[in-house]
PDB file of C-alpha atoms in Angstrom:
ATOM      1  CA  UNK A   1     133.518  99.508 192.540  1.00  0.00           C
ATOM      2  CA  UNK A   2     131.711 101.005 189.552  1.00  0.00           C
ATOM      3  CA  UNK A   3     129.094  98.754 187.998  1.00  0.00           C
ATOM      4  CA  UNK A   4     127.286 100.254 185.040  1.00  0.00           C
ATOM      5  CA  UNK A   5     123.600  99.564 184.439  1.00  0.00           C
ATOM      6  CA  UNK A   6     122.561  99.573 180.792  1.00  0.00           C
ATOM      7  CA  UNK A   7     119.805 102.188 180.735  1.00  0.00           C
ATOM      8  CA  UNK A   8     118.097 101.604 177.381  1.00  0.00           C
ATOM      9  CA  UNK A   9     115.149  99.691 178.910  1.00  0.00           C
ATOM     10  CA  UNK A  10     114.300  97.735 182.020  1.00  0.00           C
ATOM     11  CA  UNK A  11     114.300  98.134 185.791  1.00  0.00           C
ATOM     12  CA  UNK A  12     117.248 100.483 185.769  1.00  0.00           C
ATOM     13  CA  UNK A  13     116.626 102.226 189.089  1.00  0.00           C
ATOM     14  CA  UNK A  14     115.894  98.917 190.845  1.00  0.00           C
ATOM     15  CA  UNK A  15     119.205  97.419 189.689  1.00  0.00           C
ATOM     16  CA  UNK A  16     121.013 100.613 190.668  1.00  0.00           C
ATOM     17  CA  UNK A  17     119.470 100.533 194.153  1.00  0.00           C
ATOM     18  CA  UNK A  18     120.488  96.913 194.725  1.00  0.00           C
ATOM     19  CA  UNK A  19     124.053  97.641 193.624  1.00  0.00           C
ATOM     20  CA  UNK A  20     124.246 100.796 195.731  1.00  0.00           C
ATOM     21  CA  UNK A  21     122.946  98.912 198.800  1.00  0.00           C
ATOM     22  CA  UNK A  22     125.913  96.599 198.289  1.00  0.00           C
ATOM     23  CA  UNK A  23     128.330  99.531 198.245  1.00  0.00           C
ATOM     24  CA  UNK A  24     128.929  99.929 194.531  1.00  0.00           C
ATOM     25  CA  UNK A  25     128.542 103.009 192.393  1.00  0.00           C
ATOM     26  CA  UNK A  26     126.045 102.262 189.649  1.00  0.00           C
ATOM     27  CA  UNK A  27     126.110 104.793 186.813  1.00  0.00           C
ATOM     28  CA  UNK A  28     123.673 104.499 183.895  1.00  0.00           C
ATOM     29  CA  UNK A  29     125.072 103.412 180.526  1.00  0.00           C
ATOM     30  CA  UNK A  30     123.755 104.585 177.164  1.00  0.00           C
ATOM     31  CA  UNK A  31     126.868 105.454 175.181  1.00  0.00           C
ATOM     32  CA  UNK A  32     130.249 103.841 174.627  1.00  0.00           C
ATOM     33  CA  UNK A  33     131.931 106.563 176.677  1.00  0.00           C
ATOM     34  CA  UNK A  34     129.737 105.543 179.658  1.00  0.00           C
ATOM     35  CA  UNK A  35     131.706 102.265 179.791  1.00  0.00           C
ATOM     36  CA  UNK A  36     134.874 104.115 180.826  1.00  0.00           C
ATOM     37  CA  UNK A  37     136.038 103.312 184.344  1.00  0.00           C
ATOM     38  CA  UNK A  38     133.509 100.526 184.879  1.00  0.00           C
ATOM     39  CA  UNK A  39     134.431  97.265 186.580  1.00  0.00           C
ATOM     40  CA  UNK A  40     131.325  95.470 185.344  1.00  0.00           C
ATOM     41  CA  UNK A  41     127.939  95.939 183.694  1.00  0.00           C
ATOM     42  CA  UNK A  42     124.359  94.860 184.428  1.00  0.00           C
ATOM     43  CA  UNK A  43     122.021  94.428 181.458  1.00  0.00           C
ATOM     44  CA  UNK A  44     118.392  94.620 182.623  1.00  0.00           C
ATOM     45  CA  UNK A  45     115.289  93.217 180.954  1.00  0.00           C
ATOM     46  CA  UNK A  46     112.956  94.707 178.396  1.00  0.00           C
ATOM     47  CA  UNK A  47     112.353  93.953 174.718  1.00  0.00           C
ATOM     48  CA  UNK A  48     115.581  92.512 173.381  1.00  0.00           C
ATOM     49  CA  UNK A  49     115.144  93.450 169.713  1.00  0.00           C
ATOM     50  CA  UNK A  50     114.648  97.141 170.500  1.00  0.00           C
ATOM     51  CA  UNK A  51     117.499  97.119 173.020  1.00  0.00           C
ATOM     52  CA  UNK A  52     119.813  95.279 170.594  1.00  0.00           C
ATOM     53  CA  UNK A  53     119.081  97.671 167.714  1.00  0.00           C
ATOM     54  CA  UNK A  54     119.758 100.708 169.904  1.00  0.00           C
ATOM     55  CA  UNK A  55     122.940  99.130 171.299  1.00  0.00           C
ATOM     56  CA  UNK A  56     124.075  98.513 167.731  1.00  0.00           C
ATOM     57  CA  UNK A  57     123.367 102.124 166.738  1.00  0.00           C
ATOM     58  CA  UNK A  58     125.268 103.411 169.744  1.00  0.00           C
ATOM     59  CA  UNK A  59     128.289 101.209 168.978  1.00  0.00           C
ATOM     60  CA  UNK A  60     127.754  99.393 172.260  1.00  0.00           C
ATOM     61  CA  UNK A  61     127.667  95.890 170.749  1.00  0.00           C
ATOM     62  CA  UNK A  62     131.181  96.235 169.289  1.00  0.00           C
ATOM     63  CA  UNK A  63     132.580  98.087 172.309  1.00  0.00           C
ATOM     64  CA  UNK A  64     131.163  95.597 174.808  1.00  0.00           C
ATOM     65  CA  UNK A  65     132.136  92.492 172.828  1.00  0.00           C
ATOM     66  CA  UNK A  66     135.758  93.662 172.818  1.00  0.00           C
ATOM     67  CA  UNK A  67     135.705  94.262 176.568  1.00  0.00           C
ATOM     68  CA  UNK A  68     133.977  90.939 177.297  1.00  0.00           C
ATOM     69  CA  UNK A  69     136.625  89.061 175.300  1.00  0.00           C
ATOM     70  CA  UNK A  70     139.178  90.759 177.569  1.00  0.00           C
ATOM     71  CA  UNK A  71     137.380  89.493 180.686  1.00  0.00           C
ATOM     72  CA  UNK A  72     134.914  92.301 181.459  1.00  0.00           C
ATOM     73  CA  UNK A  73     132.157  90.998 183.794  1.00  0.00           C
ATOM     74  CA  UNK A  74     128.555  91.307 182.641  1.00  0.00           C
ATOM     75  CA  UNK A  75     125.315  90.184 184.331  1.00  0.00           C
ATOM     76  CA  UNK A  76     122.259  89.893 182.058  1.00  0.00           C
ATOM     77  CA  UNK A  77     118.677  89.365 183.265  1.00  0.00           C
ATOM     78  CA  UNK A  78     115.879  88.232 180.956  1.00  0.00           C
ATOM     79  CA  UNK A  79     116.325  90.362 177.795  1.00  0.00           C
ATOM     80  CA  UNK A  80     119.887  90.962 179.006  1.00  0.00           C
ATOM     81  CA  UNK A  81     120.423  87.188 178.923  1.00  0.00           C
ATOM     82  CA  UNK A  82     119.010  87.033 175.390  1.00  0.00           C
ATOM     83  CA  UNK A  83     121.410  89.777 174.299  1.00  0.00           C
ATOM     84  CA  UNK A  84     124.327  87.786 175.734  1.00  0.00           C
ATOM     85  CA  UNK A  85     123.213  84.477 174.184  1.00  0.00           C
ATOM     86  CA  UNK A  86     125.017  83.006 171.212  1.00  0.00           C
ATOM     87  CA  UNK A  87     121.842  81.519 169.743  1.00  0.00           C
ATOM     88  CA  UNK A  88     118.218  82.588 170.007  1.00  0.00           C
ATOM     89  CA  UNK A  89     114.974  80.778 169.225  1.00  0.00           C
ATOM     90  CA  UNK A  90     112.391  83.281 168.130  1.00  0.00           C
ATOM     91  CA  UNK A  91     113.238  86.476 166.216  1.00  0.00           C
ATOM     92  CA  UNK A  92     116.996  86.890 166.804  1.00  0.00           C
ATOM     93  CA  UNK A  93     117.958  90.397 167.942  1.00  0.00           C
ATOM     94  CA  UNK A  94     121.288  92.066 167.171  1.00  0.00           C
ATOM     95  CA  UNK A  95     123.255  90.999 170.204  1.00  0.00           C
ATOM     96  CA  UNK A  96     126.590  90.267 171.878  1.00  0.00           C
ATOM     97  CA  UNK A  97     126.407  86.493 171.369  1.00  0.00           C
ATOM     98  CA  UNK A  98     129.233  85.793 173.836  1.00  0.00           C
ATOM     99  CA  UNK A  99     127.450  83.386 176.191  1.00  0.00           C
ATOM    100  CA  UNK A 100     127.358  79.830 174.808  1.00  0.00           C
ATOM    101  CA  UNK A 101     123.672  79.101 175.362  1.00  0.00           C
ATOM    102  CA  UNK A 102     120.523  79.009 173.252  1.00  0.00           C
ATOM    103  CA  UNK A 103     117.719  81.171 174.621  1.00  0.00           C
ATOM    104  CA  UNK A 104     114.073  80.677 173.589  1.00  0.00           C
ATOM    105  CA  UNK A 105     112.181  83.966 173.762  1.00  0.00           C
ATOM    106  CA  UNK A 106     108.945  84.413 175.753  1.00  0.00           C
ATOM    107  CA  UNK A 107     109.045  80.713 176.486  1.00  0.00           C
ATOM    108  CA  UNK A 108     106.699  80.706 179.455  1.00  0.00           C
ATOM    109  CA  UNK A 109     103.897  82.478 177.597  1.00  0.00           C
ATOM    110  CA  UNK A 110     102.245  85.869 177.664  1.00  0.00           C
ATOM    111  CA  UNK A 111     102.287  88.508 180.398  1.00  0.00           C
ATOM    112  CA  UNK A 112      99.505  86.725 182.317  1.00  0.00           C
ATOM    113  CA  UNK A 113     101.773  83.667 182.603  1.00  0.00           C
ATOM    114  CA  UNK A 114     104.379  85.609 184.582  1.00  0.00           C
ATOM    115  CA  UNK A 115     105.062  84.153 188.031  1.00  0.00           C
ATOM    116  CA  UNK A 116     107.205  84.178 191.165  1.00  0.00           C
ATOM    117  CA  UNK A 117     108.953  81.093 192.505  1.00  0.00           C
ATOM    118  CA  UNK A 118     111.382  80.296 195.338  1.00  0.00           C
ATOM    119  CA  UNK A 119     114.610  78.976 193.849  1.00  0.00           C
ATOM    120  CA  UNK A 120     117.154  76.693 195.454  1.00  0.00           C
ATOM    121  CA  UNK A 121     120.527  78.109 194.492  1.00  0.00           C
ATOM    122  CA  UNK A 122     123.236  76.113 196.279  1.00  0.00           C
ATOM    123  CA  UNK A 123     125.915  78.683 195.467  1.00  0.00           C
ATOM    124  CA  UNK A 124     123.930  81.306 197.404  1.00  0.00           C
ATOM    125  CA  UNK A 125     123.216  79.324 200.544  1.00  0.00           C
ATOM    126  CA  UNK A 126     120.367  77.305 201.999  1.00  0.00           C
ATOM    127  CA  UNK A 127     117.534  79.854 202.019  1.00  0.00           C
ATOM    128  CA  UNK A 128     115.545  79.872 198.753  1.00  0.00           C
ATOM    129  CA  UNK A 129     115.923  82.919 196.548  1.00  0.00           C
ATOM    130  CA  UNK A 130     112.640  84.561 195.474  1.00  0.00           C
ATOM    131  CA  UNK A 131     112.635  84.762 191.679  1.00  0.00           C
ATOM    132  CA  UNK A 132     110.320  86.858 189.515  1.00  0.00           C
ATOM    133  CA  UNK A 133     109.761  85.544 185.985  1.00  0.00           C
ATOM    134  CA  UNK A 134     108.177  88.040 183.584  1.00  0.00           C
ATOM    135  CA  UNK A 135     107.618  86.710 180.043  1.00  0.00           C
ATOM    136  CA  UNK A 136     110.898  84.948 180.679  1.00  0.00           C
ATOM    137  CA  UNK A 137     113.048  83.175 178.120  1.00  0.00           C
ATOM    138  CA  UNK A 138     114.041  79.538 178.527  1.00  0.00           C
ATOM    139  CA  UNK A 139     117.638  78.362 178.299  1.00  0.00           C
ATOM    140  CA  UNK A 140     117.221  75.408 175.945  1.00  0.00           C
ATOM    141  CA  UNK A 141     120.901  74.606 175.313  1.00  0.00           C
ATOM    142  CA  UNK A 142     123.910  75.010 177.598  1.00  0.00           C
ATOM    143  CA  UNK A 143     127.395  74.917 176.017  1.00  0.00           C
ATOM    144  CA  UNK A 144     130.316  72.981 177.506  1.00  0.00           C
ATOM    145  CA  UNK A 145     132.002  76.004 179.111  1.00  0.00           C
ATOM    146  CA  UNK A 146     128.835  77.150 180.880  1.00  0.00           C
ATOM    147  CA  UNK A 147     128.049  76.315 184.520  1.00  0.00           C
ATOM    148  CA  UNK A 148     124.421  75.813 185.568  1.00  0.00           C
ATOM    149  CA  UNK A 149     123.752  77.582 188.898  1.00  0.00           C
ATOM    150  CA  UNK A 150     119.993  77.113 189.311  1.00  0.00           C
ATOM    151  CA  UNK A 151     117.043  75.242 187.895  1.00  0.00           C
ATOM    152  CA  UNK A 152     113.306  75.614 188.338  1.00  0.00           C
ATOM    153  CA  UNK A 153     111.189  72.540 187.627  1.00  0.00           C
ATOM    154  CA  UNK A 154     114.049  71.147 185.580  1.00  0.00           C
ATOM    155  CA  UNK A 155     114.518  74.304 183.505  1.00  0.00           C
ATOM    156  CA  UNK A 156     117.885  76.042 183.619  1.00  0.00           C
ATOM    157  CA  UNK A 157     117.321  79.576 184.923  1.00  0.00           C
ATOM    158  CA  UNK A 158     120.777  80.777 186.005  1.00  0.00           C
ATOM    159  CA  UNK A 159     124.172  80.219 184.381  1.00  0.00           C
ATOM    160  CA  UNK A 160     127.703  81.539 184.415  1.00  0.00           C
ATOM    161  CA  UNK A 161     130.578  81.371 181.930  1.00  0.00           C
ATOM    162  CA  UNK A 162     133.809  82.963 183.078  1.00  0.00           C
ATOM    163  CA  UNK A 163     133.036  86.542 184.080  1.00  0.00           C
ATOM    164  CA  UNK A 164     129.521  86.375 182.610  1.00  0.00           C
ATOM    165  CA  UNK A 165     126.418  85.735 184.706  1.00  0.00           C
ATOM    166  CA  UNK A 166     122.872  85.401 183.396  1.00  0.00           C
ATOM    167  CA  UNK A 167     119.419  84.737 184.839  1.00  0.00           C
ATOM    168  CA  UNK A 168     116.061  84.363 183.136  1.00  0.00           C
ATOM    169  CA  UNK A 169     114.421  85.966 186.215  1.00  0.00           C
ATOM    170  CA  UNK A 170     114.573  89.440 187.812  1.00  0.00           C
ATOM    171  CA  UNK A 171     116.369  89.670 191.180  1.00  0.00           C
ATOM    172  CA  UNK A 172     116.084  93.447 191.171  1.00  0.00           C
ATOM    173  CA  UNK A 173     112.348  93.128 191.894  1.00  0.00           C
ATOM    174  CA  UNK A 174     112.714  91.534 195.345  1.00  0.00           C
ATOM    175  CA  UNK A 175     114.589  92.766 198.435  1.00  0.00           C
ATOM    176  CA  UNK A 176     116.986  89.788 198.238  1.00  0.00           C
ATOM    177  CA  UNK A 177     120.461  91.061 197.351  1.00  0.00           C
ATOM    178  CA  UNK A 178     122.239  87.719 196.993  1.00  0.00           C
ATOM    179  CA  UNK A 179     122.292  87.521 193.198  1.00  0.00           C
ATOM    180  CA  UNK A 180     123.716  91.036 192.854  1.00  0.00           C
ATOM    181  CA  UNK A 181     126.188  90.210 195.656  1.00  0.00           C
ATOM    182  CA  UNK A 182     127.242  87.080 193.738  1.00  0.00           C
ATOM    183  CA  UNK A 183     127.876  89.221 190.658  1.00  0.00           C
ATOM    184  CA  UNK A 184     129.959  91.673 192.698  1.00  0.00           C
ATOM    185  CA  UNK A 185     132.025  88.719 193.914  1.00  0.00           C
ATOM    186  CA  UNK A 186     132.640  87.788 190.276  1.00  0.00           C
ATOM    187  CA  UNK A 187     133.662  91.377 189.554  1.00  0.00           C
ATOM    188  CA  UNK A 188     136.136  91.341 192.457  1.00  0.00           C
ATOM    189  CA  UNK A 189     137.569  88.017 191.265  1.00  0.00           C
ATOM    190  CA  UNK A 190     137.958  89.402 187.740  1.00  0.00           C
ATOM    191  CA  UNK A 191     139.802  92.475 189.068  1.00  0.00           C
ATOM    192  CA  UNK A 192     142.167  90.312 191.064  1.00  0.00           C
ATOM    193  CA  UNK A 193     142.847  88.113 188.083  1.00  0.00           C
ATOM    194  CA  UNK A 194     143.800  91.035 185.848  1.00  0.00           C
TER     195      UNK A 194
ATOM    196  CA  UNK B   1     111.266 111.337 180.645  1.00  0.00           C
ATOM    197  CA  UNK B   2     112.793 114.004 182.841  1.00  0.00           C
ATOM    198  CA  UNK B   3     109.581 114.027 184.867  1.00  0.00           C
ATOM    199  CA  UNK B   4     110.099 110.336 185.689  1.00  0.00           C
ATOM    200  CA  UNK B   5     108.046 108.593 183.005  1.00  0.00           C
ATOM    201  CA  UNK B   6     109.131 105.071 182.125  1.00  0.00           C
ATOM    202  CA  UNK B   7     108.486 105.559 178.419  1.00  0.00           C
ATOM    203  CA  UNK B   8     106.712 107.498 175.709  1.00  0.00           C
ATOM    204  CA  UNK B   9     103.515 106.572 173.873  1.00  0.00           C
ATOM    205  CA  UNK B  10     103.219 108.186 170.440  1.00  0.00           C
ATOM    206  CA  UNK B  11     101.153 107.376 167.352  1.00  0.00           C
ATOM    207  CA  UNK B  12      99.578 110.044 165.165  1.00  0.00           C
ATOM    208  CA  UNK B  13     102.345 112.448 166.141  1.00  0.00           C
ATOM    209  CA  UNK B  14     104.565 110.284 163.934  1.00  0.00           C
ATOM    210  CA  UNK B  15     102.137 108.996 161.312  1.00  0.00           C
ATOM    211  CA  UNK B  16     100.685 112.436 160.521  1.00  0.00           C
ATOM    212  CA  UNK B  17     104.005 114.283 160.468  1.00  0.00           C
ATOM    213  CA  UNK B  18     105.657 115.297 157.225  1.00  0.00           C
ATOM    214  CA  UNK B  19     108.442 112.668 157.430  1.00  0.00           C
ATOM    215  CA  UNK B  20     107.268 109.887 159.720  1.00  0.00           C
ATOM    216  CA  UNK B  21     110.454 107.784 159.530  1.00  0.00           C
ATOM    217  CA  UNK B  22     112.692 110.723 160.393  1.00  0.00           C
ATOM    218  CA  UNK B  23     110.421 111.903 163.185  1.00  0.00           C
ATOM    219  CA  UNK B  24     110.114 108.398 164.656  1.00  0.00           C
ATOM    220  CA  UNK B  25     113.877 108.032 164.710  1.00  0.00           C
ATOM    221  CA  UNK B  26     114.244 111.444 166.328  1.00  0.00           C
ATOM    222  CA  UNK B  27     111.706 110.619 169.045  1.00  0.00           C
ATOM    223  CA  UNK B  28     113.400 107.290 169.795  1.00  0.00           C
ATOM    224  CA  UNK B  29     116.818 108.903 170.091  1.00  0.00           C
ATOM    225  CA  UNK B  30     115.542 111.862 172.114  1.00  0.00           C
ATOM    226  CA  UNK B  31     113.769 109.477 174.508  1.00  0.00           C
ATOM    227  CA  UNK B  32     116.886 107.358 174.951  1.00  0.00           C
ATOM    228  CA  UNK B  33     119.121 110.397 175.516  1.00  0.00           C
ATOM    229  CA  UNK B  34     116.523 112.463 177.348  1.00  0.00           C
ATOM    230  CA  UNK B  35     119.121 114.077 179.623  1.00  0.00           C
ATOM    231  CA  UNK B  36     121.567 114.982 176.860  1.00  0.00           C
ATOM    232  CA  UNK B  37     120.638 118.400 175.431  1.00  0.00           C
ATOM    233  CA  UNK B  38     123.280 118.146 172.707  1.00  0.00           C
ATOM    234  CA  UNK B  39     121.787 114.942 171.302  1.00  0.00           C
ATOM    235  CA  UNK B  40     118.227 116.232 171.635  1.00  0.00           C
ATOM    236  CA  UNK B  41     119.245 119.328 169.652  1.00  0.00           C
ATOM    237  CA  UNK B  42     121.025 117.236 166.990  1.00  0.00           C
ATOM    238  CA  UNK B  43     118.137 114.837 166.428  1.00  0.00           C
ATOM    239  CA  UNK B  44     115.645 117.710 166.236  1.00  0.00           C
ATOM    240  CA  UNK B  45     117.201 119.149 163.078  1.00  0.00           C
ATOM    241  CA  UNK B  46     115.805 118.466 159.577  1.00  0.00           C
ATOM    242  CA  UNK B  47     112.981 116.154 160.534  1.00  0.00           C
ATOM    243  CA  UNK B  48     110.269 117.979 158.595  1.00  0.00           C
ATOM    244  CA  UNK B  49     107.015 119.456 159.851  1.00  0.00           C
ATOM    245  CA  UNK B  50     105.220 118.155 162.912  1.00  0.00           C
ATOM    246  CA  UNK B  51     101.672 116.776 162.724  1.00  0.00           C
ATOM    247  CA  UNK B  52      99.430 119.777 162.011  1.00  0.00           C
ATOM    248  CA  UNK B  53      97.034 120.816 164.774  1.00  0.00           C
ATOM    249  CA  UNK B  54      93.395 121.895 164.530  1.00  0.00           C
ATOM    250  CA  UNK B  55      92.195 124.882 166.526  1.00  0.00           C
ATOM    251  CA  UNK B  56      89.090 123.775 168.430  1.00  0.00           C
ATOM    252  CA  UNK B  57      86.972 126.764 167.402  1.00  0.00           C
ATOM    253  CA  UNK B  58      87.356 125.737 163.748  1.00  0.00           C
ATOM    254  CA  UNK B  59      85.923 122.272 164.328  1.00  0.00           C
ATOM    255  CA  UNK B  60      82.206 121.929 163.550  1.00  0.00           C
ATOM    256  CA  UNK B  61      80.027 121.091 166.572  1.00  0.00           C
ATOM    257  CA  UNK B  62      79.071 117.773 164.994  1.00  0.00           C
ATOM    258  CA  UNK B  63      82.752 116.823 164.836  1.00  0.00           C
ATOM    259  CA  UNK B  64      83.633 117.678 168.439  1.00  0.00           C
ATOM    260  CA  UNK B  65      83.997 114.353 170.295  1.00  0.00           C
ATOM    261  CA  UNK B  66      83.000 115.669 173.731  1.00  0.00           C
ATOM    262  CA  UNK B  67      79.639 116.933 172.459  1.00  0.00           C
ATOM    263  CA  UNK B  68      78.663 113.762 170.652  1.00  0.00           C
ATOM    264  CA  UNK B  69      76.244 111.240 172.041  1.00  0.00           C
ATOM    265  CA  UNK B  70      73.592 111.938 174.609  1.00  0.00           C
TER     266      UNK B  70
END
């Protein structure tokens, strides 16, 4: 399986390592041609306005939106989630807008307010998943077609909608592979469906 | 970037160049496509003069930062 990792900003090598540990090839994506032959895409964190502007310049917003409408699986973390979100509170970046949620930017505060928390994610089994929140957004609205997969202190932190997966936290920063494995399962299901 | 840096910090190199907007754009694109020589070559064309340098020997002793203070 070839899962691209958007390489404009973010923990690119960490995402790649997690995917490679799980047996996938994980090429870096910067240009539309880098989407060729991919079965899915991971969109890491970073600063969503800068990432969105560069994606727009590269033609990646149009190219990806078309593929997503045809069922292409994408997993967005943090800024990646913001770029997937239909609506954004805070300065709205150019984005894909395909995931029916509203994301509030930097909702937990400044860098010093970043934290780690063990999450109960029933879909991933009984053992809590360590989650790293870095200037994370909050999901403040969830549309009808979106499934909530995890909460932390009542806040929605993980959702899926069809072949799209999104978390406000960073699984690439802990040794736990379950979130990436869950995304690969979604990719396999999407391939079987097509 | 090819040496493994996570990003580039640049300030006066842009502000004191001949065409700051063009140079800023070029640096952003070259950083993004740091392993693509064709793009680096393309973005390096027609961006005006770089920030001028000052040869150290031409700077008066009173202006040399490392010799100030006590």
